[in-house]
């Protein structure tokens, strides 16, 4: 990636996040702590206790961060090994490419467990202690940030929690919140857009891909049906690494949709998610002859209908940007 000029790297340590830390007993937490990667974290339980317990960190007029021992243990077990892994990745990047102008984003949003304000604070404070420099962090917010569709959850509660997370970013002052699974979360954008100084990083790559498929649905309906049918067959396997809830029973066989019914499918959450999580297979799967099943045709059609794609993608970007005005 460096050799090809990419400058932004997302470190996603979800594999090292222990979701169960929210509810396991203190004895189980202690067992995990005893088998901890303390070398990678460059600390110990006594030093962390001294740093976080019996202290109050005033972040704003309405938010004071403080912790008891059990909350510290839960944060440590949930995110400690993830922090150590991020440190390892970061050291590799800056050591191997010391003069390279790169930026790091950190994402823990593809996890089941919600990131509490204290856990966010702990996460960033420890990364700062370890000298990890990053430009954005994607915590796991309350509610459901499923791929390719709008937010599911209580927006008033989301705003209350977002304001706490925002106060943490302002306290440290060196990064912004990232909505890593943030494509098409239009109701959330309105909430964030109503908050002064809520600097936010939003990604649209996944749903920009869906807009490309929308061009196929409009201009090359038979080709789109071919893609849809292939994606339906792949969905159950490909969804395993994504936060999605599409119901295949609510999607007809691709051949049963009339041409005029294809574009409206992009407003159906089930279809959107089926198309979204299978993008990698559409772009990489090959025939037994070594030819791409879809990639070459898709790219050639996008060149043919380039202006149509631009028109559609411009509307798509405005939908993402306008709520922040």
Tab-separated table of C-alpha atoms in Angstrom:
chain	number	residue	atom	x	y	z
A	1	UNK	CA	0.000	0.000	0.000
A	2	UNK	CA	2.846	2.385	0.795
A	3	UNK	CA	4.611	1.534	-2.451
A	4	UNK	CA	1.443	2.490	-4.340
A	5	UNK	CA	1.111	5.846	-2.629
A	6	UNK	CA	-1.715	5.215	-0.168
A	7	UNK	CA	-1.371	7.461	2.869
A	8	UNK	CA	-4.328	6.607	5.127
A	9	UNK	CA	-4.409	3.344	7.048
A	10	UNK	CA	-7.294	1.968	9.084
A	11	UNK	CA	-6.270	-0.213	12.018
A	12	UNK	CA	-9.193	-2.465	12.925
A	13	UNK	CA	-8.304	-4.571	16.002
A	14	UNK	CA	-11.801	-6.070	16.371
A	15	UNK	CA	-10.287	-9.555	16.560
A	16	UNK	CA	-8.639	-8.531	19.843
A	17	UNK	CA	-11.717	-6.875	21.385
A	18	UNK	CA	-13.380	-8.993	24.112
A	19	UNK	CA	-17.104	-8.229	23.854
A	20	UNK	CA	-17.889	-10.510	26.785
A	21	UNK	CA	-16.059	-8.139	29.149
A	22	UNK	CA	-19.336	-6.239	29.607
A	23	UNK	CA	-20.991	-9.018	31.565
A	24	UNK	CA	-18.503	-11.660	32.801
A	25	UNK	CA	-17.753	-11.942	36.524
A	26	UNK	CA	-14.879	-10.164	38.271
A	27	UNK	CA	-13.167	-13.529	38.789
A	28	UNK	CA	-13.256	-14.113	35.015
A	29	UNK	CA	-11.964	-10.593	34.429
A	30	UNK	CA	-9.066	-11.248	36.816
A	31	UNK	CA	-8.269	-14.488	35.006
A	32	UNK	CA	-8.085	-12.616	31.708
A	33	UNK	CA	-5.939	-9.897	33.253
A	34	UNK	CA	-3.484	-12.486	34.581
A	35	UNK	CA	-2.989	-13.785	31.026
A	36	UNK	CA	-2.737	-10.314	29.576
A	37	UNK	CA	-0.329	-8.919	26.993
A	38	UNK	CA	1.251	-6.527	29.480
A	39	UNK	CA	4.447	-6.349	27.477
A	40	UNK	CA	2.555	-4.981	24.481
A	41	UNK	CA	0.625	-2.552	26.666
A	42	UNK	CA	3.830	-1.499	28.471
A	43	UNK	CA	2.014	-1.202	31.780
A	44	UNK	CA	0.594	-3.183	34.699
A	45	UNK	CA	-2.592	-3.239	36.765
A	46	UNK	CA	-1.031	-1.265	39.607
A	47	UNK	CA	0.085	1.601	37.353
A	48	UNK	CA	-3.298	1.701	35.634
A	49	UNK	CA	-5.109	1.696	38.978
A	50	UNK	CA	-2.971	4.618	40.140
A	51	UNK	CA	-3.729	6.522	36.927
A	52	UNK	CA	-7.500	6.010	36.782
A	53	UNK	CA	-8.906	5.218	40.240
A	54	UNK	CA	-9.823	7.832	42.829
A	55	UNK	CA	-9.461	10.517	40.145
A	56	UNK	CA	-11.875	12.738	38.291
A	57	UNK	CA	-11.248	14.085	34.792
A	58	UNK	CA	-13.431	17.103	34.026
A	59	UNK	CA	-14.129	17.097	30.296
A	60	UNK	CA	-16.975	19.594	30.106
A	61	UNK	CA	-19.586	21.275	32.265
A	62	UNK	CA	-21.747	18.179	31.997
A	63	UNK	CA	-19.197	15.343	31.756
A	64	UNK	CA	-16.796	14.138	34.422
A	65	UNK	CA	-14.935	10.892	33.761
A	66	UNK	CA	-14.218	8.666	36.753
A	67	UNK	CA	-13.921	4.943	37.268
A	68	UNK	CA	-14.145	2.256	39.877
A	69	UNK	CA	-12.001	-0.865	39.827
A	70	UNK	CA	-14.541	-3.123	38.127
A	71	UNK	CA	-15.105	-0.609	35.307
A	72	UNK	CA	-11.353	-0.288	34.813
A	73	UNK	CA	-11.015	-4.065	34.640
A	74	UNK	CA	-13.822	-4.309	32.078
A	75	UNK	CA	-12.240	-1.612	29.911
A	76	UNK	CA	-8.845	-3.278	30.215
A	77	UNK	CA	-10.110	-6.741	29.288
A	78	UNK	CA	-12.315	-5.425	26.481
A	79	UNK	CA	-9.759	-3.168	24.805
A	80	UNK	CA	-6.322	-3.764	26.337
A	81	UNK	CA	-5.060	-6.334	23.856
A	82	UNK	CA	-6.553	-4.292	21.007
A	83	UNK	CA	-4.547	-1.277	22.169
A	84	UNK	CA	-1.386	-3.400	22.309
A	85	UNK	CA	-2.057	-4.670	18.782
A	86	UNK	CA	-2.569	-1.123	17.473
A	87	UNK	CA	0.743	-0.125	19.054
A	88	UNK	CA	2.431	-3.031	17.240
A	89	UNK	CA	0.932	-2.016	13.882
A	90	UNK	CA	1.767	1.642	14.405
A	91	UNK	CA	5.379	0.929	15.354
A	92	UNK	CA	5.781	-1.201	12.229
A	93	UNK	CA	4.431	1.589	10.021
A	94	UNK	CA	6.547	4.407	11.435
A	95	UNK	CA	9.686	2.273	11.837
A	96	UNK	CA	9.668	0.710	8.386
A	97	UNK	CA	8.575	3.947	6.657
A	98	UNK	CA	9.965	6.707	8.927
A	99	UNK	CA	9.806	9.461	6.315
A	100	UNK	CA	6.415	8.518	4.869
A	101	UNK	CA	3.587	11.036	5.329
A	102	UNK	CA	0.870	8.656	6.506
A	103	UNK	CA	-2.243	8.949	8.664
A	104	UNK	CA	-3.834	6.354	10.924
A	105	UNK	CA	-7.509	5.798	11.646
A	106	UNK	CA	-8.620	3.367	14.357
A	107	UNK	CA	-11.882	1.439	14.215
A	108	UNK	CA	-13.560	-0.634	16.909
A	109	UNK	CA	-17.089	-0.162	15.589
A	110	UNK	CA	-17.381	-3.612	13.980
A	111	UNK	CA	-17.945	-5.157	17.402
A	112	UNK	CA	-21.006	-6.171	19.399
A	113	UNK	CA	-20.185	-4.265	22.572
A	114	UNK	CA	-20.953	-0.541	22.854
A	115	UNK	CA	-18.002	1.715	23.722
A	116	UNK	CA	-18.828	3.567	26.936
A	117	UNK	CA	-17.522	7.111	27.510
A	118	UNK	CA	-15.011	5.827	30.076
A	119	UNK	CA	-13.821	3.124	27.669
A	120	UNK	CA	-13.380	5.727	24.925
A	121	UNK	CA	-11.402	7.892	27.343
A	122	UNK	CA	-9.283	4.942	28.502
A	123	UNK	CA	-8.658	3.800	24.924
A	124	UNK	CA	-7.376	7.191	23.764
A	125	UNK	CA	-5.420	7.977	26.918
A	126	UNK	CA	-3.540	4.692	26.629
A	127	UNK	CA	-2.829	5.180	22.923
A	128	UNK	CA	-1.469	8.641	23.685
A	129	UNK	CA	0.711	7.214	26.457
A	130	UNK	CA	2.105	4.681	23.979
A	131	UNK	CA	2.868	7.409	21.448
A	132	UNK	CA	0.354	6.252	18.831
A	133	UNK	CA	-0.686	9.187	16.647
A	134	UNK	CA	-4.025	8.907	14.875
A	135	UNK	CA	-6.448	11.256	13.132
A	136	UNK	CA	-9.788	9.575	13.803
A	137	UNK	CA	-11.413	6.938	15.980
A	138	UNK	CA	-14.572	4.961	15.276
A	139	UNK	CA	-16.059	3.805	18.587
A	140	UNK	CA	-19.008	1.429	18.739
A	141	UNK	CA	-21.961	3.726	19.314
A	142	UNK	CA	-25.268	2.872	20.902
A	143	UNK	CA	-27.889	1.621	18.429
A	144	UNK	CA	-27.278	-0.289	15.207
A	145	UNK	CA	-24.913	0.959	12.492
A	146	UNK	CA	-25.644	-1.757	9.953
A	147	UNK	CA	-23.984	-1.734	6.564
A	148	UNK	CA	-25.648	0.152	3.726
A	149	UNK	CA	-28.800	1.349	5.507
A	150	UNK	CA	-29.902	4.114	7.873
A	151	UNK	CA	-29.375	4.052	11.637
A	152	UNK	CA	-31.579	1.844	13.803
A	153	UNK	CA	-32.105	3.191	17.291
A	154	UNK	CA	-33.234	6.050	19.521
A	155	UNK	CA	-31.874	9.279	18.016
A	156	UNK	CA	-32.333	11.313	21.208
A	157	UNK	CA	-30.321	8.743	23.142
A	158	UNK	CA	-27.721	8.682	20.371
A	159	UNK	CA	-27.335	12.468	20.633
A	160	UNK	CA	-26.872	12.305	24.404
A	161	UNK	CA	-24.118	9.698	24.011
A	162	UNK	CA	-22.526	11.397	21.005
A	163	UNK	CA	-22.131	14.626	22.997
A	164	UNK	CA	-20.178	12.689	25.626
A	165	UNK	CA	-17.893	11.128	23.018
A	166	UNK	CA	-17.455	14.509	21.369
A	167	UNK	CA	-16.385	16.017	24.709
A	168	UNK	CA	-13.700	13.315	24.971
A	169	UNK	CA	-12.294	14.146	21.537
A	170	UNK	CA	-12.181	17.839	22.454
A	171	UNK	CA	-10.450	17.030	25.754
A	172	UNK	CA	-7.605	15.273	23.962
A	173	UNK	CA	-7.842	17.582	20.961
A	174	UNK	CA	-5.888	15.522	18.433
A	175	UNK	CA	-8.436	13.434	16.503
A	176	UNK	CA	-12.039	13.363	15.317
A	177	UNK	CA	-14.837	10.828	15.559
A	178	UNK	CA	-15.211	8.549	12.557
A	179	UNK	CA	-18.487	6.947	11.518
A	180	UNK	CA	-16.714	3.951	10.078
A	181	UNK	CA	-19.938	2.165	9.138
A	182	UNK	CA	-21.398	5.554	8.396
A	183	UNK	CA	-22.623	5.332	4.815
A	184	UNK	CA	-26.271	6.314	4.458
A	185	UNK	CA	-26.807	7.085	8.169
A	186	UNK	CA	-28.826	10.143	7.174
A	187	UNK	CA	-30.822	10.453	10.404
A	188	UNK	CA	-27.565	10.437	12.385
A	189	UNK	CA	-26.048	13.104	10.110
A	190	UNK	CA	-28.921	15.432	11.000
A	191	UNK	CA	-28.236	14.900	14.691
A	192	UNK	CA	-24.494	15.517	14.359
A	193	UNK	CA	-25.082	18.413	11.969
A	194	UNK	CA	-27.124	20.152	14.667
A	195	UNK	CA	-24.145	20.121	17.074
A	196	UNK	CA	-21.637	22.957	16.811
A	197	UNK	CA	-18.032	21.835	16.313
A	198	UNK	CA	-18.840	18.157	15.825
A	199	UNK	CA	-16.046	17.354	13.405
A	200	UNK	CA	-16.780	13.985	11.872
A	201	UNK	CA	-15.203	11.619	9.356
A	202	UNK	CA	-17.740	9.833	7.137
A	203	UNK	CA	-17.059	7.093	4.620
A	204	UNK	CA	-19.226	6.568	1.554
A	205	UNK	CA	-17.209	3.996	-0.376
A	206	UNK	CA	-19.505	1.053	0.290
A	207	UNK	CA	-22.707	2.739	-0.754
A	208	UNK	CA	-20.976	4.541	-3.651
A	209	UNK	CA	-20.487	1.013	-4.968
A	210	UNK	CA	-24.231	0.481	-4.651
A	211	UNK	CA	-24.776	3.614	-6.730
A	212	UNK	CA	-22.607	2.023	-9.420
A	213	UNK	CA	-24.860	-1.037	-9.357
A	214	UNK	CA	-27.868	1.274	-9.585
A	215	UNK	CA	-26.489	2.463	-12.937
A	216	UNK	CA	-26.495	-1.189	-14.057
A	217	UNK	CA	-30.096	-1.609	-12.901
A	218	UNK	CA	-31.111	1.411	-14.991
A	219	UNK	CA	-28.966	0.873	-18.084
A	220	UNK	CA	-28.168	-2.861	-18.184
A	221	UNK	CA	-31.021	-4.645	-16.375
A	222	UNK	CA	-30.096	-8.169	-17.467
A	223	UNK	CA	-26.520	-7.716	-16.241
A	224	UNK	CA	-27.821	-6.374	-12.940
A	225	UNK	CA	-30.126	-9.380	-12.547
A	226	UNK	CA	-27.094	-11.612	-13.048
A	227	UNK	CA	-25.244	-9.777	-10.262
A	228	UNK	CA	-28.238	-9.812	-7.908
A	229	UNK	CA	-28.821	-13.533	-8.335
A	230	UNK	CA	-25.144	-14.231	-7.670
A	231	UNK	CA	-25.178	-12.042	-4.544
A	232	UNK	CA	-28.288	-13.702	-3.141
A	233	UNK	CA	-26.522	-17.069	-3.331
A	234	UNK	CA	-23.407	-15.666	-1.604
A	235	UNK	CA	-25.068	-13.637	1.141
A	236	UNK	CA	-25.219	-16.170	3.971
A	237	UNK	CA	-21.488	-16.783	3.720
A	238	UNK	CA	-20.360	-13.209	3.052
A	239	UNK	CA	-22.412	-11.619	5.851
A	240	UNK	CA	-20.347	-13.304	8.578
A	241	UNK	CA	-17.910	-10.392	8.980
A	242	UNK	CA	-20.539	-7.645	8.735
A	243	UNK	CA	-23.212	-6.136	10.969
A	244	UNK	CA	-26.310	-6.749	8.830
A	245	UNK	CA	-29.853	-8.127	9.155
A	246	UNK	CA	-31.143	-8.698	5.608
A	247	UNK	CA	-33.869	-11.321	5.212
A	248	UNK	CA	-33.480	-13.353	2.006
A	249	UNK	CA	-37.098	-14.455	2.275
A	250	UNK	CA	-38.117	-10.895	1.452
A	251	UNK	CA	-36.203	-10.854	-1.844
A	252	UNK	CA	-37.545	-12.480	-4.989
A	253	UNK	CA	-35.435	-14.315	-7.525
A	254	UNK	CA	-33.730	-11.749	-9.755
A	255	UNK	CA	-35.530	-13.009	-12.874
A	256	UNK	CA	-38.903	-12.268	-11.270
A	257	UNK	CA	-38.316	-8.510	-11.172
A	258	UNK	CA	-39.464	-6.422	-14.128
A	259	UNK	CA	-37.071	-3.829	-15.522
A	260	UNK	CA	-38.966	-0.970	-13.914
A	261	UNK	CA	-38.784	-2.730	-10.518
A	262	UNK	CA	-34.990	-2.883	-10.409
A	263	UNK	CA	-34.050	0.684	-9.498
A	264	UNK	CA	-36.571	0.805	-6.601
A	265	UNK	CA	-34.753	-2.188	-5.092
A	266	UNK	CA	-32.039	0.247	-3.995
A	267	UNK	CA	-34.519	1.627	-1.455
A	268	UNK	CA	-35.064	-1.842	0.011
A	269	UNK	CA	-32.818	-2.468	3.048
A	270	UNK	CA	-32.700	-6.215	2.427
A	271	UNK	CA	-31.480	-5.887	-1.163
A	272	UNK	CA	-29.017	-3.130	-0.246
A	273	UNK	CA	-27.303	-5.287	2.340
A	274	UNK	CA	-27.169	-8.340	0.096
A	275	UNK	CA	-25.486	-6.277	-2.614
A	276	UNK	CA	-23.258	-4.432	-0.146
A	277	UNK	CA	-21.521	-7.296	1.676
A	278	UNK	CA	-20.853	-9.277	-1.502
A	279	UNK	CA	-18.965	-6.480	-3.311
A	280	UNK	CA	-15.602	-8.211	-2.884
A	281	UNK	CA	-16.776	-11.355	-4.624
A	282	UNK	CA	-18.350	-9.393	-7.492
A	283	UNK	CA	-15.039	-7.626	-8.086
A	284	UNK	CA	-12.711	-10.618	-7.660
A	285	UNK	CA	-14.465	-13.889	-8.581
A	286	UNK	CA	-13.242	-15.514	-11.783
A	287	UNK	CA	-14.426	-18.229	-14.168
A	288	UNK	CA	-12.570	-21.495	-14.665
A	289	UNK	CA	-10.886	-19.787	-17.633
A	290	UNK	CA	-9.376	-17.175	-15.329
A	291	UNK	CA	-11.615	-14.355	-16.540
A	292	UNK	CA	-13.470	-12.064	-14.150
A	293	UNK	CA	-17.123	-13.011	-13.836
A	294	UNK	CA	-18.316	-9.427	-13.401
A	295	UNK	CA	-15.488	-6.945	-12.816
A	296	UNK	CA	-14.474	-6.186	-16.406
A	297	UNK	CA	-18.031	-5.865	-17.636
A	298	UNK	CA	-18.969	-3.657	-14.674
A	299	UNK	CA	-16.041	-1.289	-15.222
A	300	UNK	CA	-16.632	-1.124	-18.971
A	301	UNK	CA	-20.310	-0.308	-18.453
A	302	UNK	CA	-19.376	2.420	-15.967
A	303	UNK	CA	-17.152	3.960	-18.623
A	304	UNK	CA	-19.955	3.710	-21.173
A	305	UNK	CA	-22.451	5.301	-18.768
A	306	UNK	CA	-19.932	7.550	-17.048
A	307	UNK	CA	-22.101	10.678	-17.066
A	308	UNK	CA	-25.059	8.785	-15.625
A	309	UNK	CA	-22.870	7.488	-12.815
A	310	UNK	CA	-21.577	11.009	-12.096
A	311	UNK	CA	-25.116	12.342	-11.908
A	312	UNK	CA	-26.159	9.592	-9.507
A	313	UNK	CA	-23.035	9.807	-7.337
A	314	UNK	CA	-23.342	13.600	-7.070
A	315	UNK	CA	-26.846	13.212	-5.659
A	316	UNK	CA	-25.480	10.539	-3.327
A	317	UNK	CA	-22.726	12.820	-1.981
A	318	UNK	CA	-25.119	15.743	-1.499
A	319	UNK	CA	-27.366	13.500	0.591
A	320	UNK	CA	-24.380	12.832	2.825
A	321	UNK	CA	-23.115	16.414	2.983
A	322	UNK	CA	-26.274	18.514	3.155
A	323	UNK	CA	-27.279	17.536	6.739
A	324	UNK	CA	-24.016	19.120	7.985
A	325	UNK	CA	-24.752	22.573	6.584
